[in-house]
PDB file of C-alpha atoms in Angstrom:
ATOM      1  CA  MET D   1      -0.204  -0.344   0.065  1.00 80.00           C
ATOM      2  CA  ILE D   2       1.368   3.590  -0.884  1.00 90.00           C
ATOM      3  CA  GLY D   3       0.677   5.864   1.935  1.00 93.00           C
ATOM      4  CA  LYS D   4       2.360   9.403   1.186  1.00 96.00           C
ATOM      5  CA  LEU D   5       4.244  10.519  -1.112  1.00 97.00           C
ATOM      6  CA  SER D   6       6.504  13.528  -1.287  1.00 97.00           C
ATOM      7  CA  GLY D   7       8.244  15.339  -4.651  1.00 97.00           C
ATOM      8  CA  THR D   8       7.095  17.649  -7.858  1.00 97.00           C
ATOM      9  CA  ILE D   9       4.151  19.109  -8.598  1.00 96.00           C
ATOM     10  CA  LEU D  10       4.698  18.786 -13.062  1.00 96.00           C
ATOM     11  CA  GLU D  11       1.105  18.551 -13.649  1.00 95.00           C
ATOM     12  CA  LYS D  12      -2.190  20.831 -12.049  1.00 94.00           C
ATOM     13  CA  LYS D  13      -5.581  19.768 -13.732  1.00 92.00           C
ATOM     14  CA  PRO D  14      -7.767  19.312 -11.055  1.00 90.00           C
ATOM     15  CA  PRO D  15      -9.195  16.826 -10.161  1.00 92.00           C
ATOM     16  CA  GLU D  16      -6.352  14.883 -10.805  1.00 95.00           C
ATOM     17  CA  ILE D  17      -1.595  16.247 -10.377  1.00 96.00           C
ATOM     18  CA  LEU D  18       0.927  14.272 -11.298  1.00 97.00           C
ATOM     19  CA  LEU D  19       3.574  14.098  -8.939  1.00 97.00           C
ATOM     20  CA  GLU D  20       7.164  13.477  -9.733  1.00 97.00           C
ATOM     21  CA  VAL D  21       8.881  11.447  -7.049  1.00 97.00           C
ATOM     22  CA  ASN D  22      12.076   9.912  -7.490  1.00 96.00           C
ATOM     23  CA  LYS D  23      11.903   9.756 -10.745  1.00 95.00           C
ATOM     24  CA  ILE D  24       8.593   8.425 -11.222  1.00 96.00           C
ATOM     25  CA  GLY D  25       5.504  10.353 -12.121  1.00 96.00           C
ATOM     26  CA  TYR D  26       2.732   9.182 -10.104  1.00 97.00           C
ATOM     27  CA  GLU D  27      -1.295  10.264 -11.657  1.00 97.00           C
ATOM     28  CA  ILE D  28      -3.291  11.398  -8.227  1.00 97.00           C
ATOM     29  CA  LEU D  29      -6.694  12.677  -7.998  1.00 97.00           C
ATOM     30  CA  CYS D  30      -7.204  14.748  -5.180  1.00 96.00           C
ATOM     31  CA  SER D  31     -10.624  17.053  -3.887  1.00 94.00           C
ATOM     32  CA  MET D  32     -11.200  20.693  -4.633  1.00 93.00           C
ATOM     33  CA  SER D  33     -10.292  21.490  -0.414  1.00 90.00           C
ATOM     34  CA  SER D  34      -6.715  19.438  -1.504  1.00 93.00           C
ATOM     35  CA  PHE D  35      -6.058  21.585  -4.726  1.00 91.00           C
ATOM     36  CA  TYR D  36      -6.737  25.320  -2.352  1.00 89.00           C
ATOM     37  CA  ALA D  37      -4.376  24.375   0.484  1.00 90.00           C
ATOM     38  CA  MET D  38      -1.802  23.284  -2.434  1.00 92.00           C
ATOM     39  CA  GLY D  39      -1.901  26.664  -3.124  1.00 87.00           C
ATOM     40  CA  ASN D  40       1.447  27.928  -5.733  1.00 89.00           C
ATOM     41  CA  LYS D  41       3.884  24.662  -4.242  1.00 91.00           C
ATOM     42  CA  LYS D  42       6.125  22.375  -6.646  1.00 94.00           C
ATOM     43  CA  GLN D  43       6.992  20.834  -3.671  1.00 96.00           C
ATOM     44  CA  LEU D  44       4.394  18.109  -1.765  1.00 94.00           C
ATOM     45  CA  SER D  45       3.627  15.663   0.110  1.00 96.00           C
ATOM     46  CA  LEU D  46       0.811  13.783   0.177  1.00 96.00           C
ATOM     47  CA  TYR D  47      -1.241  11.177   2.434  1.00 97.00           C
ATOM     48  CA  THR D  48      -2.628   8.386  -0.129  1.00 97.00           C
ATOM     49  CA  HIS D  49      -5.404   6.085  -0.630  1.00 97.00           C
ATOM     50  CA  LEU D  50      -4.455   3.201  -3.098  1.00 96.00           C
ATOM     51  CA  LEU D  51      -8.020   1.587  -4.549  1.00 94.00           C
ATOM     52  CA  ILE D  52      -6.972  -1.712  -5.957  1.00 92.00           C
ATOM     53  CA  LYS D  53      -9.750  -2.042  -9.645  1.00 89.00           C
ATOM     54  CA  GLU D  54      -9.380  -5.908 -11.528  1.00 90.00           C
ATOM     55  CA  ASN D  55      -8.156  -2.500 -14.621  1.00 91.00           C
ATOM     56  CA  ALA D  56      -6.755   0.005 -12.529  1.00 90.00           C
ATOM     57  CA  HIS D  57      -4.756   1.032 -10.054  1.00 93.00           C
ATOM     58  CA  ILE D  58      -5.500   4.710  -8.804  1.00 95.00           C
ATOM     59  CA  LEU D  59      -4.316   6.754  -6.027  1.00 97.00           C
ATOM     60  CA  TYR D  60      -6.491   9.821  -4.202  1.00 97.00           C
ATOM     61  CA  GLY D  61      -4.432  12.674  -2.363  1.00 97.00           C
ATOM     62  CA  PHE D  62      -5.386  14.456   0.477  1.00 96.00           C
ATOM     63  CA  VAL D  63      -3.145  17.350   1.867  1.00 94.00           C
ATOM     64  CA  THR D  64      -4.050  16.489   5.390  1.00 93.00           C
ATOM     65  CA  LYS D  65      -3.886  13.142   6.946  1.00 92.00           C
ATOM     66  CA  ASP D  66      -7.470  14.173   8.346  1.00 91.00           C
ATOM     67  CA  GLU D  67      -8.727  14.504   4.976  1.00 94.00           C
ATOM     68  CA  LYS D  68      -7.772  11.452   3.650  1.00 94.00           C
ATOM     69  CA  THR D  69      -9.380   9.279   7.541  1.00 92.00           C
ATOM     70  CA  LEU D  70     -12.396  11.369   6.520  1.00 93.00           C
ATOM     71  CA  PHE D  71     -12.788   9.734   2.943  1.00 96.00           C
ATOM     72  CA  ARG D  72     -11.878   6.225   4.161  1.00 94.00           C
ATOM     73  CA  GLU D  73     -14.394   6.747   6.274  1.00 93.00           C
ATOM     74  CA  LEU D  74     -17.018   7.892   3.466  1.00 94.00           C
ATOM     75  CA  ILE D  75     -15.722   4.828   1.347  1.00 95.00           C
ATOM     76  CA  ARG D  76     -17.222   2.630   4.083  1.00 93.00           C
ATOM     77  CA  ILE D  77     -19.999   3.386   3.748  1.00 91.00           C
ATOM     78  CA  ASN D  78     -22.904   1.352   1.337  1.00 90.00           C
ATOM     79  CA  GLY D  79     -23.508   2.752  -2.259  1.00 87.00           C
ATOM     80  CA  ILE D  80     -20.883   6.264  -0.821  1.00 92.00           C
ATOM     81  CA  GLY D  81     -17.856   5.423  -3.443  1.00 93.00           C
ATOM     82  CA  PRO D  82     -14.608   7.092  -4.309  1.00 94.00           C
ATOM     83  CA  LYS D  83     -15.674   9.511  -6.730  1.00 94.00           C
ATOM     84  CA  VAL D  84     -18.750  10.726  -4.892  1.00 94.00           C
ATOM     85  CA  ALA D  85     -16.487  10.870  -1.331  1.00 95.00           C
ATOM     86  CA  LEU D  86     -14.060  13.297  -3.639  1.00 95.00           C
ATOM     87  CA  ALA D  87     -17.380  14.600  -4.784  1.00 94.00           C
ATOM     88  CA  ILE D  88     -18.231  15.292  -0.444  1.00 95.00           C
ATOM     89  CA  LEU D  89     -14.996  16.691  -0.060  1.00 95.00           C
ATOM     90  CA  SER D  90     -14.073  18.745  -2.050  1.00 93.00           C
ATOM     91  CA  HIS D  91     -18.079  20.315  -1.864  1.00 92.00           C
ATOM     92  CA  LEU D  92     -17.624  20.351   2.136  1.00 91.00           C
ATOM     93  CA  ASP D  93     -13.683  21.243   3.420  1.00 89.00           C
ATOM     94  CA  ILE D  94     -13.202  18.708   7.433  1.00 87.00           C
ATOM     95  CA  ASN D  95     -14.134  22.107   9.511  1.00 85.00           C
ATOM     96  CA  SER D  96     -17.700  22.018   7.268  1.00 88.00           C
ATOM     97  CA  LEU D  97     -18.896  18.152   7.005  1.00 90.00           C
ATOM     98  CA  ILE D  98     -17.952  18.324  10.710  1.00 87.00           C
ATOM     99  CA  LYS D  99     -20.069  20.714  11.300  1.00 85.00           C
ATOM    100  CA  VAL D 100     -23.219  19.196   8.870  1.00 88.00           C
ATOM    101  CA  ILE D 101     -22.832  15.989  10.303  1.00 87.00           C
ATOM    102  CA  ILE D 102     -22.899  17.087  14.075  1.00 82.00           C
ATOM    103  CA  ASP D 103     -25.308  20.002  12.833  1.00 82.00           C
ATOM    104  CA  GLY D 104     -27.441  17.576  11.057  1.00 84.00           C
ATOM    105  CA  ASN D 105     -27.848  19.594   7.725  1.00 88.00           C
ATOM    106  CA  ASP D 106     -28.579  16.956   5.894  1.00 90.00           C
ATOM    107  CA  ALA D 107     -29.699  20.005   2.693  1.00 91.00           C
ATOM    108  CA  LEU D 108     -26.194  20.714   2.939  1.00 91.00           C
ATOM    109  CA  LEU D 109     -25.304  17.625   2.101  1.00 92.00           C
ATOM    110  CA  ALA D 110     -27.764  17.280  -0.343  1.00 92.00           C
ATOM    111  CA  LYS D 111     -25.812  20.013  -2.997  1.00 92.00           C
ATOM    112  CA  THR D 112     -22.713  17.182  -3.672  1.00 91.00           C
ATOM    113  CA  PRO D 113     -23.017  15.978  -6.954  1.00 88.00           C
ATOM    114  CA  GLY D 114     -24.353  12.546  -6.597  1.00 85.00           C
ATOM    115  CA  ILE D 115     -26.165  12.991  -3.184  1.00 90.00           C
ATOM    116  CA  GLY D 116     -29.698  13.470  -3.356  1.00 91.00           C
ATOM    117  CA  ILE D 117     -30.916  14.479   0.108  1.00 92.00           C
ATOM    118  CA  LYS D 118     -31.753  10.000   1.225  1.00 92.00           C
ATOM    119  CA  THR D 119     -27.828   9.984   0.785  1.00 92.00           C
ATOM    120  CA  ALA D 120     -27.117  12.963   2.836  1.00 92.00           C
ATOM    121  CA  GLN D 121     -29.353  11.725   5.540  1.00 91.00           C
ATOM    122  CA  LYS D 122     -27.576   8.001   5.871  1.00 90.00           C
ATOM    123  CA  LEU D 123     -24.510   9.394   5.655  1.00 91.00           C
ATOM    124  CA  ILE D 124     -24.897  11.692   8.580  1.00 89.00           C
ATOM    125  CA  VAL D 125     -26.879   8.519  10.072  1.00 87.00           C
ATOM    126  CA  GLU D 126     -23.620   6.488  10.000  1.00 88.00           C
ATOM    127  CA  LEU D 127     -20.668   9.222  10.226  1.00 88.00           C
ATOM    128  CA  LYS D 128     -21.784  10.251  13.734  1.00 81.00           C
ATOM    129  CA  ASN D 129     -22.094   7.268  14.967  1.00 74.00           C
ATOM    130  CA  ARG D 130     -18.215   7.076  13.787  1.00 80.00           C
ATOM    131  CA  LEU D 131     -16.483  10.753  13.678  1.00 78.00           C
ATOM    132  CA  GLU D 132     -16.746  10.268  18.018  1.00 69.00           C
ATOM    133  CA  LYS D 133     -13.865   7.597  17.268  1.00 71.00           C
ATOM    134  CA  LEU D 134     -11.570   8.894  14.756  1.00 72.00           C
ATOM    135  CA  LYS D 135      -8.163   9.378  15.631  1.00 63.00           C
ATOM    136  CA  LEU D 136      -8.630  13.109  14.042  1.00 71.00           C
ATOM    137  CA  ASN D 137      -5.076  14.553  14.193  1.00 64.00           C
ATOM    138  CA  SER D 138      -6.188  18.672  13.801  1.00 53.00           C
ATOM    139  CA  GLU D 139      -6.514  21.414  16.585  1.00 48.00           C
ATOM    140  CA  ASN D 140     -10.242  22.073  14.724  1.00 50.00           C
ATOM    141  CA  ASN D 141     -11.848  18.040  15.261  1.00 51.00           C
ATOM    142  CA  LYS D 142     -10.048  17.016  18.812  1.00 47.00           C
ATOM    143  CA  ASN D 143     -12.540  19.452  20.332  1.00 46.00           C
ATOM    144  CA  ILE D 144     -15.505  16.710  18.287  1.00 47.00           C
ATOM    145  CA  HIS D 145     -16.154  14.920  21.956  1.00 44.00           C
ATOM    146  CA  ILE D 146     -16.928  18.252  23.565  1.00 39.00           C
ATOM    147  CA  LYS D 147     -19.997  18.751  20.100  1.00 49.00           C
ATOM    148  CA  PHE D 148     -21.286  15.878  20.468  1.00 46.00           C
ATOM    149  CA  ASN D 149     -22.487  16.205  24.730  1.00 46.00           C
ATOM    150  CA  LYS D 150     -23.784  18.740  24.672  1.00 60.00           C
ATOM    151  CA  ASN D 151     -26.635  19.615  25.799  1.00 68.00           C
ATOM    152  CA  PRO D 152     -30.221  18.756  23.655  1.00 72.00           C
ATOM    153  CA  ASN D 153     -31.870  22.036  25.008  1.00 81.00           C
ATOM    154  CA  ILE D 154     -29.400  23.978  23.822  1.00 81.00           C
ATOM    155  CA  LYS D 155     -30.775  24.457  20.400  1.00 79.00           C
ATOM    156  CA  GLN D 156     -34.701  25.074  22.046  1.00 83.00           C
ATOM    157  CA  ALA D 157     -32.904  27.666  24.406  1.00 84.00           C
ATOM    158  CA  SER D 158     -31.097  28.997  21.485  1.00 82.00           C
ATOM    159  CA  ALA D 159     -33.787  29.414  19.780  1.00 82.00           C
ATOM    160  CA  ALA D 160     -35.693  30.873  22.068  1.00 85.00           C
ATOM    161  CA  LEU D 161     -33.535  33.414  22.290  1.00 84.00           C
ATOM    162  CA  GLN D 162     -33.597  34.547  19.698  1.00 83.00           C
ATOM    163  CA  THR D 163     -36.957  35.169  19.746  1.00 84.00           C
ATOM    164  CA  LEU D 164     -36.142  37.569  22.897  1.00 85.00           C
ATOM    165  CA  GLY D 165     -34.712  39.608  20.048  1.00 85.00           C
ATOM    166  CA  PHE D 166     -30.714  37.846  20.047  1.00 84.00           C
ATOM    167  CA  THR D 167     -29.089  37.150  17.240  1.00 83.00           C
ATOM    168  CA  ALA D 168     -28.098  33.045  16.925  1.00 76.00           C
ATOM    169  CA  LYS D 169     -23.640  34.465  17.658  1.00 74.00           C
ATOM    170  CA  GLU D 170     -25.189  36.557  20.800  1.00 80.00           C
ATOM    171  CA  SER D 171     -27.211  33.038  21.287  1.00 80.00           C
ATOM    172  CA  GLU D 172     -24.471  30.946  21.059  1.00 76.00           C
ATOM    173  CA  LYS D 173     -22.041  33.116  23.536  1.00 77.00           C
ATOM    174  CA  MET D 174     -24.020  33.001  25.938  1.00 81.00           C
ATOM    175  CA  LEU D 175     -24.628  29.704  26.457  1.00 80.00           C
ATOM    176  CA  SER D 176     -21.931  28.845  25.602  1.00 75.00           C
ATOM    177  CA  VAL D 177     -20.664  29.038  28.996  1.00 76.00           C
ATOM    178  CA  ILE D 178     -22.942  26.746  30.653  1.00 80.00           C
ATOM    179  CA  LYS D 179     -20.801  23.742  31.129  1.00 71.00           C
ATOM    180  CA  ASP D 180     -24.190  20.851  33.348  1.00 74.00           C
ATOM    181  CA  ASN D 181     -25.511  19.325  30.379  1.00 71.00           C
ATOM    182  CA  SER D 182     -28.587  18.333  32.112  1.00 78.00           C
ATOM    183  CA  LEU D 183     -30.184  21.980  32.404  1.00 84.00           C
ATOM    184  CA  SER D 184     -34.119  21.603  31.056  1.00 86.00           C
ATOM    185  CA  THR D 185     -34.319  24.930  27.729  1.00 86.00           C
ATOM    186  CA  LYS D 186     -36.633  26.425  30.483  1.00 85.00           C
ATOM    187  CA  THR D 187     -33.420  26.668  33.099  1.00 87.00           C
ATOM    188  CA  LEU D 188     -30.575  26.859  30.470  1.00 86.00           C
ATOM    189  CA  ILE D 189     -32.849  30.118  29.431  1.00 88.00           C
ATOM    190  CA  ARG D 190     -32.766  31.495  32.316  1.00 85.00           C
ATOM    191  CA  GLN D 191     -28.820  30.902  32.801  1.00 85.00           C
ATOM    192  CA  ALA D 192     -28.315  32.024  29.456  1.00 83.00           C
ATOM    193  CA  LEU D 193     -29.958  35.379  30.244  1.00 86.00           C
ATOM    194  CA  GLN D 194     -27.825  35.631  33.580  1.00 80.00           C
ATOM    195  CA  ASN D 195     -24.480  35.369  31.377  1.00 70.00           C
ATOM    196  CA  LYS D 196     -25.806  38.873  29.375  1.00 64.00           C
TER     197      LYS D 196
END
């Protein structure tokens, strides 16, 4: 298995790059998120996933290990192939995808080419169960555990605060300082107003 390659970019034609490693040119398919992260670099290291098919060996490349991890989780889901997984990671960067899963935002996920609303809902359900167990490296993604263990009443409390005239951002800030995950919606609203 080829897990990582470092070399010189000879060609960039999204979604593919040609990476020269020790005088061998590797054709690697990358998400648009990885393309943006590459910028104008000529020297590059990519985490890779090798897919072996009957008639081809296809290399997929990712600028970060977290993106590779999520790609592998996506293709484990029944009905999601590498092409669709790459489309998802092109449509949403890692942080956006994690937020979509945590928030259950199937409408945004369904905007990915090749994904309908039912597939988006299935993806969210399946990934929500796995996401917390993944070993993601970046600081942004290490906080998933905290996000998943939020009090389910926070969403209702936030909506109530917005009805009272606070913005979504203000509501979130007021509620974020409350650490007790067992509080009722009513108590959350009361404490949030005290934190104003």
